PDB file of C-alpha atoms in Angstrom:
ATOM      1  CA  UNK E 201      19.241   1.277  -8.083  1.00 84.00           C
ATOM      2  CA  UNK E 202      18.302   2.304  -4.614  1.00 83.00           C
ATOM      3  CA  UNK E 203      15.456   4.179  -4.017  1.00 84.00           C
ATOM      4  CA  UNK E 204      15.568   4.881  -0.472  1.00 83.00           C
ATOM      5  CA  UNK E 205      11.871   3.763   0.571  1.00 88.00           C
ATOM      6  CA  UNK E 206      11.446   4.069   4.048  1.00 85.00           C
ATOM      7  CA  UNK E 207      11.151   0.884   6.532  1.00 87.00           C
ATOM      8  CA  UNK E 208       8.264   0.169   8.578  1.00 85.00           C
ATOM      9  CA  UNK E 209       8.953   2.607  11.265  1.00 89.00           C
ATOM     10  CA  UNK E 210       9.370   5.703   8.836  1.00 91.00           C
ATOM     11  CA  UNK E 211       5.963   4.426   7.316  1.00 91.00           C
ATOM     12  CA  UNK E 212       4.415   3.824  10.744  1.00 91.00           C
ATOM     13  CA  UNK E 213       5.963   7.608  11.962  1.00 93.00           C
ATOM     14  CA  UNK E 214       4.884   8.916   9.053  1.00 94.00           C
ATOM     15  CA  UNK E 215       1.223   7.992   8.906  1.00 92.00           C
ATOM     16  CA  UNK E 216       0.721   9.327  12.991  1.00 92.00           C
ATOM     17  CA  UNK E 217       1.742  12.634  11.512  1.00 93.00           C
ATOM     18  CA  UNK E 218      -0.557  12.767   9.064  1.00 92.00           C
ATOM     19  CA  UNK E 219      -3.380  11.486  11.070  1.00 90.00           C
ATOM     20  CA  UNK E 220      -2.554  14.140  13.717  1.00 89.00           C
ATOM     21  CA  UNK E 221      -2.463  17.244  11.077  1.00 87.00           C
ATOM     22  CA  UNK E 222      -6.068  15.455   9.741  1.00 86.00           C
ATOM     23  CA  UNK E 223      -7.689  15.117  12.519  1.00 85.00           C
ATOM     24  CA  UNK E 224      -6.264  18.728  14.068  1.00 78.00           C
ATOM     25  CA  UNK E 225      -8.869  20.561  15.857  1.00 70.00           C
ATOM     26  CA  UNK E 226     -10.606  23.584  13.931  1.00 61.00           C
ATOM     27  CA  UNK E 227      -7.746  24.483  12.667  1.00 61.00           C
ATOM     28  CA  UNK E 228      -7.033  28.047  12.577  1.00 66.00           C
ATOM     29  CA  UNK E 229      -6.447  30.522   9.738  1.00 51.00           C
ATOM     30  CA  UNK E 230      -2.497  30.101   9.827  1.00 61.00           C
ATOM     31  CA  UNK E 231      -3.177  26.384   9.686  1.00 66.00           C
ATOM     32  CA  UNK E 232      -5.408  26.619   7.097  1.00 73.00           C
ATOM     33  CA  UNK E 233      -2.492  28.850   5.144  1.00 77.00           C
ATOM     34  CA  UNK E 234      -0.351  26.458   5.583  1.00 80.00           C
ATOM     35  CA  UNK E 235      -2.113  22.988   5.609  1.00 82.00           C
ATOM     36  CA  UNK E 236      -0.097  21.684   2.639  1.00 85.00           C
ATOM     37  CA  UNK E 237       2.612  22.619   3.910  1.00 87.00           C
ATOM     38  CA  UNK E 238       2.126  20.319   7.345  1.00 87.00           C
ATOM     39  CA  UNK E 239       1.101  17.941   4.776  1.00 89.00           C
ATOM     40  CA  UNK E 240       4.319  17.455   3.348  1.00 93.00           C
ATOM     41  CA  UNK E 241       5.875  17.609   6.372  1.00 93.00           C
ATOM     42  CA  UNK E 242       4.655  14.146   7.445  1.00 94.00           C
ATOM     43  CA  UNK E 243       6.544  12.767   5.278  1.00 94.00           C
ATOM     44  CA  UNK E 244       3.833  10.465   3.387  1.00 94.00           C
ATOM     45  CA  UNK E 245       3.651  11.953   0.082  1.00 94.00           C
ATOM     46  CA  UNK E 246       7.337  11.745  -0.438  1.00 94.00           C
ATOM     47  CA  UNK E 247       7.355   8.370   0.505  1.00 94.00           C
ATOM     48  CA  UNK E 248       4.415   7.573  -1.660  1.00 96.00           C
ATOM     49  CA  UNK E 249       6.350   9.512  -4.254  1.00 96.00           C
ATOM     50  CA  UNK E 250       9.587   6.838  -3.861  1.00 95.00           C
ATOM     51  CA  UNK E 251       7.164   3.643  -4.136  1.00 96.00           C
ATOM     52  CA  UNK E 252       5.565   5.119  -7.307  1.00 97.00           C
ATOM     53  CA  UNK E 253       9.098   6.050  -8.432  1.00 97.00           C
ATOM     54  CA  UNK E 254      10.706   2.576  -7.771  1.00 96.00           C
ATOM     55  CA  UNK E 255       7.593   0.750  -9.456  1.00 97.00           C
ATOM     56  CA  UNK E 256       7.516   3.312 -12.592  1.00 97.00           C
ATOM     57  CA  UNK E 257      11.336   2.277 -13.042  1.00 97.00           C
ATOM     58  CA  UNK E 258      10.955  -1.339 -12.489  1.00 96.00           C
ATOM     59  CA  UNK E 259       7.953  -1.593 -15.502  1.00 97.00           C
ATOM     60  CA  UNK E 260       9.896   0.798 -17.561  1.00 97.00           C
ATOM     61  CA  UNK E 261      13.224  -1.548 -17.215  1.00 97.00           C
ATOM     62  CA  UNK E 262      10.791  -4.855 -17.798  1.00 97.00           C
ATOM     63  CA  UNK E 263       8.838  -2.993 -20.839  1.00 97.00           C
ATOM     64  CA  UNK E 264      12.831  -2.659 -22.501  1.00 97.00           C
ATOM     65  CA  UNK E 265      13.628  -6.225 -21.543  1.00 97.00           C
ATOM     66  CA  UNK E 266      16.230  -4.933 -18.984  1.00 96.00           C
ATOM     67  CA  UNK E 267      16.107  -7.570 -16.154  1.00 95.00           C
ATOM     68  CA  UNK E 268      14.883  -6.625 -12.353  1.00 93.00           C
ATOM     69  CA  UNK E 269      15.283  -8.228  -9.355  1.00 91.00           C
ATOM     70  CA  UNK E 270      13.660  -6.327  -6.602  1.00 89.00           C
ATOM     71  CA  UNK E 271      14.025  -6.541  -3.103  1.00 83.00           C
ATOM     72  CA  UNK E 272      13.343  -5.187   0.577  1.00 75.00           C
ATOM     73  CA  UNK E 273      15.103  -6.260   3.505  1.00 66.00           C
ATOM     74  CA  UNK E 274      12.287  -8.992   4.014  1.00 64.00           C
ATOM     75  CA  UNK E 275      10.756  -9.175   1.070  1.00 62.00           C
ATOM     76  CA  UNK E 276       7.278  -9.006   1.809  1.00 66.00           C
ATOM     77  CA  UNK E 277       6.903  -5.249   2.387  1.00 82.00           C
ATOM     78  CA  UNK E 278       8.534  -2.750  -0.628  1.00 86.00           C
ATOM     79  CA  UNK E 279       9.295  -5.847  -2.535  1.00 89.00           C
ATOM     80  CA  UNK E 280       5.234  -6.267  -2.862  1.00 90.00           C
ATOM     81  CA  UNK E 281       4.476  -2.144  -3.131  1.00 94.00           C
ATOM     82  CA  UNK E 282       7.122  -2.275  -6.238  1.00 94.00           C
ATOM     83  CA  UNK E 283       6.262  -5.229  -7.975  1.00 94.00           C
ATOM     84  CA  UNK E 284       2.640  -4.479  -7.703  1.00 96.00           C
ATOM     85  CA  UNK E 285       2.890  -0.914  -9.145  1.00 97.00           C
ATOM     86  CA  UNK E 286       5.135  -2.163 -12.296  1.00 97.00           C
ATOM     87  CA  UNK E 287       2.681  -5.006 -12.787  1.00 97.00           C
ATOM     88  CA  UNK E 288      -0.046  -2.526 -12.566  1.00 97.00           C
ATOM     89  CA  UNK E 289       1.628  -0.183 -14.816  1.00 97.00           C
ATOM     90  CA  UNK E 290       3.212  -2.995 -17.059  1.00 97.00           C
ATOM     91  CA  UNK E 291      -0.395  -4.890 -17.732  1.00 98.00           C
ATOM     92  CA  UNK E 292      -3.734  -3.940 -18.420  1.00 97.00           C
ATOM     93  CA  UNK E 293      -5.398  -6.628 -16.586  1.00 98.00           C
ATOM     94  CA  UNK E 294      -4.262  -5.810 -13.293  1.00 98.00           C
ATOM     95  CA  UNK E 295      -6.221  -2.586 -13.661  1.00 98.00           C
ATOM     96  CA  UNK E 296      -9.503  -4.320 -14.149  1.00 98.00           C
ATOM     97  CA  UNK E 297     -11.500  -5.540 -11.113  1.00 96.00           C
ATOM     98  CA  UNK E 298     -10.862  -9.290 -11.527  1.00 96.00           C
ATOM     99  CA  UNK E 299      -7.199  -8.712 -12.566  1.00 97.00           C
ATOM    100  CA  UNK E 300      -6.430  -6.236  -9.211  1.00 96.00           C
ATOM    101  CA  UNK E 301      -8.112  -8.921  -7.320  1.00 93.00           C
ATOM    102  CA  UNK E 302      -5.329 -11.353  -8.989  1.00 95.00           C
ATOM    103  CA  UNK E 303      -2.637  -9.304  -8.189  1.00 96.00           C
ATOM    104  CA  UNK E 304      -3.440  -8.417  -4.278  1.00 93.00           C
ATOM    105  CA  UNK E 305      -4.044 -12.370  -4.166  1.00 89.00           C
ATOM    106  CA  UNK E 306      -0.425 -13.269  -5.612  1.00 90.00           C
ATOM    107  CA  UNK E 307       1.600 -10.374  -4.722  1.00 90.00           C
ATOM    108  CA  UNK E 308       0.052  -9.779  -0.931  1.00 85.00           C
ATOM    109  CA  UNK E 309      -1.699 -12.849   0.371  1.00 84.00           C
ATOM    110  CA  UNK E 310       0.254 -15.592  -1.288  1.00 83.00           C
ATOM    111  CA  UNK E 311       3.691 -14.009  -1.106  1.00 81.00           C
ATOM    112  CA  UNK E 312       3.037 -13.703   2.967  1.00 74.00           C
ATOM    113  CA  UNK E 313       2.963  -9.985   3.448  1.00 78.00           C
ATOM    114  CA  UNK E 314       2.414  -9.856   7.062  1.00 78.00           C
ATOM    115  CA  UNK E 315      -0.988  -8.600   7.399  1.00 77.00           C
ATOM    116  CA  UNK E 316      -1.745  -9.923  11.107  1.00 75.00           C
ATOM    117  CA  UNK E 317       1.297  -8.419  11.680  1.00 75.00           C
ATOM    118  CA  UNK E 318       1.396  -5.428   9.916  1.00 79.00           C
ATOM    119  CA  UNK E 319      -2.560  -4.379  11.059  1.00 76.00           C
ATOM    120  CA  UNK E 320      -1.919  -6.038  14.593  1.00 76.00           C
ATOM    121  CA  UNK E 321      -5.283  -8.012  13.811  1.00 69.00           C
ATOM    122  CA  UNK E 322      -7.224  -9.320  16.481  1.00 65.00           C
ATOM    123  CA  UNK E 323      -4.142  -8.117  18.962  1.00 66.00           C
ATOM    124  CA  UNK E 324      -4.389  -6.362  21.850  1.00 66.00           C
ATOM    125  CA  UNK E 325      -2.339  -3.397  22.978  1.00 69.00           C
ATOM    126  CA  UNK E 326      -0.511  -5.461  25.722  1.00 68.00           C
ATOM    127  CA  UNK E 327       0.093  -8.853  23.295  1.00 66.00           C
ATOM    128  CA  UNK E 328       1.064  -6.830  19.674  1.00 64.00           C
ATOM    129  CA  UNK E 329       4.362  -5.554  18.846  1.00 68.00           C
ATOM    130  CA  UNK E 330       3.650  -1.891  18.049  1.00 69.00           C
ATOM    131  CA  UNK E 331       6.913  -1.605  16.432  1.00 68.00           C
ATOM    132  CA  UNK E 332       6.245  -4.105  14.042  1.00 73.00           C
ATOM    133  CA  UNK E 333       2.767  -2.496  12.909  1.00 74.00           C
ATOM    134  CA  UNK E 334       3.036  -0.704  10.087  1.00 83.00           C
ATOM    135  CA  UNK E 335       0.633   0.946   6.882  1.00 87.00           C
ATOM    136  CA  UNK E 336       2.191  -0.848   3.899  1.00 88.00           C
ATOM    137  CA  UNK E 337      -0.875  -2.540   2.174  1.00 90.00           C
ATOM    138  CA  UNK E 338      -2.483   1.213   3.078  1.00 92.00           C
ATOM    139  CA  UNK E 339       0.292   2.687   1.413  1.00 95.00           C
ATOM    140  CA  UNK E 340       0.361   0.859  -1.690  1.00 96.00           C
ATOM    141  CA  UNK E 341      -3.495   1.324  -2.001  1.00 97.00           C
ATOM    142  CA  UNK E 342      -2.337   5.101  -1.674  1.00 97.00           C
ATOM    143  CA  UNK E 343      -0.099   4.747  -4.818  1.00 97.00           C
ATOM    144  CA  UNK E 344      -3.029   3.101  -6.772  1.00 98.00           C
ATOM    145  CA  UNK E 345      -5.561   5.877  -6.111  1.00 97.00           C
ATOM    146  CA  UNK E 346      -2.462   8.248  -7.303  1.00 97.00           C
ATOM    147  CA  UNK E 347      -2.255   6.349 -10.504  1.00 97.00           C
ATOM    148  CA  UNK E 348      -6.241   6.080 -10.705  1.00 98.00           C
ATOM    149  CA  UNK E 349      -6.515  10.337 -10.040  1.00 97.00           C
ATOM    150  CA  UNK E 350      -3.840  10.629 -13.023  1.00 96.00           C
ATOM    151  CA  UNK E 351      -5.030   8.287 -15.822  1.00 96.00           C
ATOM    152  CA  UNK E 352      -8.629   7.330 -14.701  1.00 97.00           C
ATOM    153  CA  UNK E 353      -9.694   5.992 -18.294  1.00 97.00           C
ATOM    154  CA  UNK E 354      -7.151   3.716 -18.044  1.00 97.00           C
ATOM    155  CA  UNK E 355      -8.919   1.733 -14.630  1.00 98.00           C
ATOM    156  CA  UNK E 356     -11.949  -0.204 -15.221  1.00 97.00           C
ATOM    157  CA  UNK E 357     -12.275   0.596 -10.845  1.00 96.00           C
ATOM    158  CA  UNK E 358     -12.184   4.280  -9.505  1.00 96.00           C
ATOM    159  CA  UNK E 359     -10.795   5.722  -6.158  1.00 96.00           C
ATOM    160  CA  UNK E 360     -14.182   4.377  -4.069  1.00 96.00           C
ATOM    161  CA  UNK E 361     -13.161   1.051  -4.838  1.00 96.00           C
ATOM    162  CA  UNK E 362      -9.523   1.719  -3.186  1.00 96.00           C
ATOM    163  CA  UNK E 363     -11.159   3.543  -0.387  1.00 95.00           C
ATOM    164  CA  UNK E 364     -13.613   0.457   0.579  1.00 94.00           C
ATOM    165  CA  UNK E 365     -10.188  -1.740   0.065  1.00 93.00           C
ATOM    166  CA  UNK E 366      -8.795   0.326   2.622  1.00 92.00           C
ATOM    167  CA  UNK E 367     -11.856   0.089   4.705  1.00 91.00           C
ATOM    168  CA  UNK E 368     -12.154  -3.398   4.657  1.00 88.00           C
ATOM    169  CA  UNK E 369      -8.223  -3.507   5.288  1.00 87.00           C
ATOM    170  CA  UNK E 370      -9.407  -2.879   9.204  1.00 84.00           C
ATOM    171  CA  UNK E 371     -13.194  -4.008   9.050  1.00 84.00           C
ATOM    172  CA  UNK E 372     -12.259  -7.325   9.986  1.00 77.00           C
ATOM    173  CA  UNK E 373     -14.605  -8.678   7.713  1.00 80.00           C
ATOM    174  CA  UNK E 374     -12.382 -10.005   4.792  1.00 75.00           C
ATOM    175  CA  UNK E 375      -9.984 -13.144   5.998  1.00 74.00           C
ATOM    176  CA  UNK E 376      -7.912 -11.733   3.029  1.00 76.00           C
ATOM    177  CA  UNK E 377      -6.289  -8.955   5.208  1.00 82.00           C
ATOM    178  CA  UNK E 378      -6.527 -10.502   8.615  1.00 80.00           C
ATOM    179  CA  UNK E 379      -3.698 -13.489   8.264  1.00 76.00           C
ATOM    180  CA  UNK E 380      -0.359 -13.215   7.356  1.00 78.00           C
ATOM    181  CA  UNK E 381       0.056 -16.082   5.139  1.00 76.00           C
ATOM    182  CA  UNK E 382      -1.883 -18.754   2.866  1.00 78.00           C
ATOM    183  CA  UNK E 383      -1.429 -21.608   5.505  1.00 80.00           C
ATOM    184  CA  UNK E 384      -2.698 -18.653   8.539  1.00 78.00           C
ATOM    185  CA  UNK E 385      -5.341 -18.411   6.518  1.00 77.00           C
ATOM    186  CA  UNK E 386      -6.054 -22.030   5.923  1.00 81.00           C
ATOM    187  CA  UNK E 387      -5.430 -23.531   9.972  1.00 83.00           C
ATOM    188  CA  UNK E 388      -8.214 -20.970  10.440  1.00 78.00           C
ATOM    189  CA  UNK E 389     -10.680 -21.910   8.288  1.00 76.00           C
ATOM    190  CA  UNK E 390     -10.985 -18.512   6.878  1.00 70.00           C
ATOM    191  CA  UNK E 391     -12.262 -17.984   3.076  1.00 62.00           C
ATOM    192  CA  UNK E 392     -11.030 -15.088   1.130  1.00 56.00           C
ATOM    193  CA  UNK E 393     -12.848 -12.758  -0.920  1.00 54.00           C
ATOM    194  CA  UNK E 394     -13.601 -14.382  -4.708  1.00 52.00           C
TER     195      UNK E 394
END
């Protein structure tokens, strides 16, 4: 199956537009008409829509003990918004506090998404590659809250606890989102979160 997620650059593109229609200055009453409309237009949603999609299909082919390989062009981008979703979806314990932890730890930190990389951490404009910067972590933590607005009883954490995720993705203050791998992360001298 090929679900057509968008790369990095579609991600990246996508999330400008939606910052500009956001942050839009007093928007008018035509805007205001039409707001969801420039919302769509970004692009995010239906993106979000295709990672949900992609990890709904990959539990639901696990849960029947059809076999799934999943995989991105790299690997550490859609490969760890899918298998995080069906995991999510698949077991309860990933949708407790300890048991998200778990699953960021394995599927994000351990499996070397490129966080450094990705949130062009501690890079300046003249020394990052912009093209390379992209919202993928912010994008799966998107998909969560989606899941968490739908069936909230079945989360033992609600939508704050995504949003200070998503906070902390660009505080800085976590080592867990500012290296791109276990040994990064370890050459530094940099604790996770526990």
């Amino acid at each position: 199956e090929f679900y057509n997620i968008g790369n990095i650059h579609e991600m990246r593109k996508s999330l400008t537009a939606l910052v500009q229609v956001m942050l839009s200055p007093s928007p008018s009453v035509t805007t205001e008409i039409h707001f969801s409309r420039y919302i769509e237009d970004t692009g995010w949603l239906s993106h979000v829509r295709y990672v949900l999609k992609a990890g709904y299909d990959t539990a639901d082919f696990a849960r029947r003990g059809i076999p799934v390989l999943v995989h991105c062009s790299h690997g550490w981008d859609r490969t760890a918004q899918v298998c995080s979703l069906a995991q999510l979806l698949l077991d309860p314990f990933y949708r407790t506090f300890d048991g998200f932890h778990v699953l960021v730890e394995k599927e994000w930190c351990s499996y070397g998404h490129q966080f450094g990389m990705r949130c062009a951490h501690g890079m300046d404009k003249a020394g990052r590659k912009e093209d390379e910067v992209s919202p993928i972590f912010l994008q799966f933590l998107d998909a969560v809250w989606q899941l968490v607005k739908q069936q909230p009883h079945y989360f033992e954490f609600n939508t704050k606890y995504i949003l200070t995720l998503a906070d902390h993705l660009f505080s800085g203050r976590f080592a867990t989102f500012l290296f791109s791998s276990d040994l990064e992360r370890e050459k530094e001298g940099a604790e996770r979160v526990q």
